[in-house]
XYZ file of C-alpha atoms in Angstrom:
238
model
C 109.837 104.685 81.189
C 112.233 107.634 81.254
C 109.258 110.031 81.090
C 107.699 108.132 84.001
C 110.929 108.612 86.040
C 110.849 112.356 85.319
C 107.265 112.809 86.473
C 107.990 110.631 89.537
C 111.083 112.631 90.475
C 109.235 115.963 90.545
C 106.171 114.589 92.359
C 103.745 114.211 89.466
C 102.678 110.668 90.518
C 99.568 110.271 88.417
C 101.437 111.310 85.324
C 104.268 108.962 86.212
C 101.954 106.026 86.632
C 100.292 106.801 83.278
C 103.711 106.869 81.501
C 104.796 103.544 83.078
C 101.515 101.949 82.059
C 102.026 103.281 78.540
C 105.438 101.756 78.380
C 103.934 98.407 79.583
C 101.189 98.599 76.986
C 103.947 98.769 74.354
C 105.864 95.964 75.979
C 104.386 94.018 78.898
C 107.733 92.509 79.703
C 109.645 95.787 79.908
C 111.239 94.984 83.270
C 112.589 98.376 83.963
C 109.112 99.885 83.710
C 107.664 97.074 85.925
C 110.108 97.724 88.763
C 109.967 101.490 88.436
C 106.194 101.328 88.645
C 106.654 99.190 91.800
C 108.918 101.862 93.260
C 106.321 104.537 92.464
C 103.638 102.580 94.209
C 105.886 101.839 97.216
C 106.729 105.523 97.627
C 103.089 106.308 97.725
C 102.437 103.726 100.428
C 100.482 101.487 97.994
C 102.306 98.413 99.350
C 100.118 95.580 98.074
C 100.233 96.959 94.522
C 103.986 97.513 94.806
C 104.483 93.873 95.880
C 102.563 92.680 92.839
C 104.866 94.616 90.575
C 107.998 93.230 92.221
C 106.637 89.687 91.939
C 105.921 90.309 88.286
C 109.471 91.656 87.820
C 110.925 88.446 89.439
C 108.856 86.361 87.050
C 110.162 88.088 83.886
C 113.705 88.714 85.119
C 116.241 87.277 82.611
C 119.083 86.570 84.997
C 119.881 86.037 88.682
C 120.970 89.641 89.207
C 117.569 90.787 88.004
C 115.763 88.292 90.238
C 117.910 89.428 93.225
C 116.810 92.997 92.545
C 113.202 91.959 92.577
C 113.518 90.079 95.875
C 115.474 93.017 97.277
C 112.557 95.352 96.644
C 110.035 92.758 97.900
C 111.957 92.384 101.149
C 112.121 96.196 101.529
C 108.328 96.478 101.318
C 107.782 93.709 103.840
C 110.123 95.080 106.547
C 108.726 98.552 105.994
C 105.346 97.148 106.933
C 106.763 95.241 109.890
C 106.181 91.805 108.228
C 109.569 90.304 109.181
C 108.669 86.712 108.343
C 107.929 87.361 104.612
C 110.732 89.864 104.569
C 113.159 87.202 105.730
C 112.012 84.721 103.043
C 112.471 87.381 100.340
C 115.892 88.422 101.679
C 116.919 84.717 101.630
C 115.933 84.463 98.006
C 117.752 87.676 97.281
C 121.070 86.288 98.667
C 120.471 83.005 96.883
C 120.454 84.838 93.546
C 123.186 87.341 94.486
C 125.312 86.313 97.557
C 126.684 89.888 97.830
C 123.248 91.521 98.154
C 123.091 91.572 102.015
C 121.530 94.890 102.986
C 118.069 93.531 103.702
C 119.523 90.652 105.729
C 121.394 93.275 107.770
C 118.217 95.373 108.289
C 116.380 92.264 109.528
C 119.221 91.406 111.914
C 119.011 94.925 113.319
C 115.236 94.767 113.701
C 115.528 91.471 115.539
C 118.386 92.731 117.675
C 120.555 89.812 116.626
C 123.882 91.444 117.405
C 125.970 88.520 116.265
C 124.332 88.569 112.838
C 124.617 92.279 112.683
C 128.385 92.234 113.337
C 128.897 89.523 110.768
C 126.801 91.079 108.050
C 128.014 94.623 108.604
C 131.565 93.511 108.101
C 130.585 92.239 104.617
C 128.212 95.042 103.686
C 130.667 97.769 104.591
C 133.797 96.165 103.369
C 136.291 98.604 101.654
C 135.714 96.838 98.340
C 131.978 97.542 98.650
C 132.746 101.211 99.199
C 134.918 101.434 96.108
C 132.130 99.756 94.074
C 129.500 102.222 95.353
C 131.839 105.160 94.702
C 132.613 103.966 91.119
C 128.904 103.667 90.327
C 127.968 107.002 91.903
C 125.960 105.386 94.645
C 127.513 106.958 97.714
C 124.179 108.382 98.917
C 122.970 104.824 99.408
C 126.230 103.975 101.190
C 126.023 106.814 103.635
C 122.338 106.156 104.210
C 123.069 102.553 105.134
C 125.872 103.504 107.478
C 123.647 106.100 109.183
C 120.779 103.635 109.501
C 123.000 101.075 111.270
C 124.533 103.682 113.557
C 121.037 104.992 114.491
C 119.740 101.469 115.261
C 122.747 100.745 117.388
C 122.353 103.882 119.536
C 125.011 106.159 118.025
C 122.966 109.171 117.083
C 125.783 111.631 116.366
C 127.518 109.252 114.014
C 124.176 108.459 112.345
C 123.373 112.131 111.730
C 126.943 112.632 110.245
C 126.308 109.871 107.756
C 122.852 111.203 106.816
C 124.260 114.681 106.277
C 126.931 113.141 104.014
C 124.264 111.172 102.153
C 122.486 114.391 101.193
C 125.658 115.760 99.629
C 125.665 113.008 97.049
C 123.315 112.670 94.154
C 120.193 110.663 94.590
C 119.476 107.837 92.185
C 116.164 108.316 90.582
C 115.816 104.626 89.682
C 116.175 103.388 93.271
C 113.343 102.329 95.577
C 113.952 105.410 97.723
C 115.798 108.692 97.217
C 116.572 108.992 101.009
C 116.047 112.772 100.751
C 114.298 112.522 104.093
C 116.828 110.368 105.864
C 118.194 113.311 108.014
C 114.736 114.657 108.719
C 113.426 111.286 109.872
C 116.461 110.778 112.083
C 115.830 114.128 113.734
C 112.173 113.229 114.295
C 113.130 109.878 115.776
C 115.600 111.519 118.099
C 112.978 114.027 119.320
C 114.648 117.000 117.709
C 111.421 118.489 116.318
C 112.675 121.923 115.266
C 115.486 120.482 113.165
C 113.139 117.907 111.710
C 110.689 120.633 110.657
C 113.431 122.611 108.944
C 114.425 119.515 106.957
C 110.900 118.565 105.962
C 110.216 122.149 104.848
C 113.403 122.045 102.735
C 112.213 118.761 101.081
C 108.725 120.149 100.360
C 110.275 123.078 98.518
C 111.969 120.596 96.182
C 108.902 118.381 95.812
C 105.588 119.557 97.484
C 104.284 116.006 97.131
C 107.281 114.192 98.584
C 105.998 110.880 100.100
C 105.196 111.099 103.768
C 106.902 114.492 104.244
C 103.667 116.208 105.164
C 102.715 113.385 107.500
C 106.032 113.474 109.363
C 105.946 117.211 109.389
C 102.581 116.951 111.134
C 104.135 114.557 113.687
C 106.962 117.118 114.363
C 104.481 119.944 114.928
C 102.393 117.664 117.169
C 105.446 117.102 119.415
C 105.775 120.808 119.794
C 102.139 121.162 120.716
C 101.344 123.364 117.602
C 97.813 121.981 116.963
C 96.886 124.216 113.958
C 100.035 123.449 112.065
C 99.696 119.814 112.944
C 96.192 119.729 111.541
C 97.258 121.585 108.426
C 100.090 119.133 107.740
C 97.905 116.062 108.296
C 95.160 117.567 106.128
C 97.625 118.157 103.309
C 98.883 114.576 103.654
């Protein structure tokens, strides 16, 4: 599993998948290999296969915390695909197994523009005690990503960009569903700041030339600038 994580982290996705499958051949109930394989598939956009791994992880999880993690990942895939109904069901199961695991519920409230629910959930998700827990566990990149995501969805772009810049100053967690290395680039793209988005995507691709979706979004940024040859090259690479 650790070998799989290494290959995945540096963009060698076929080798990563092979390593995870080798781990699962040794132990079909190695939960950590199951969920990490799910993350690998998710990051490549292979959503159906990722969901199957997360469902498998839920089946073999030994405690409620593990089951909550599985439902967390499952909800993440669904709302990424725009399937809010299944995402809500998965998020409900996530909270059932871990009442403090509320991020997906907050995302869904934002997507549904349910401001009452957003206010209520944000107060719990971003409580001072939660910050201290994230800081203690070295998870502040996730914390800043989440703060930036909420600010962006609520129409506070400068605040969002500040959080995303802070997120990139903290270490990414290789075991997480997403490294959020492209959070600032994606925000620039969404805000129509194509030049800054291009600079960020190019920075990411120097770290990992195969970073998921970076070439695709780079193509979108060039397209907005009317640079047809660069647009085509980025999409071809993707």
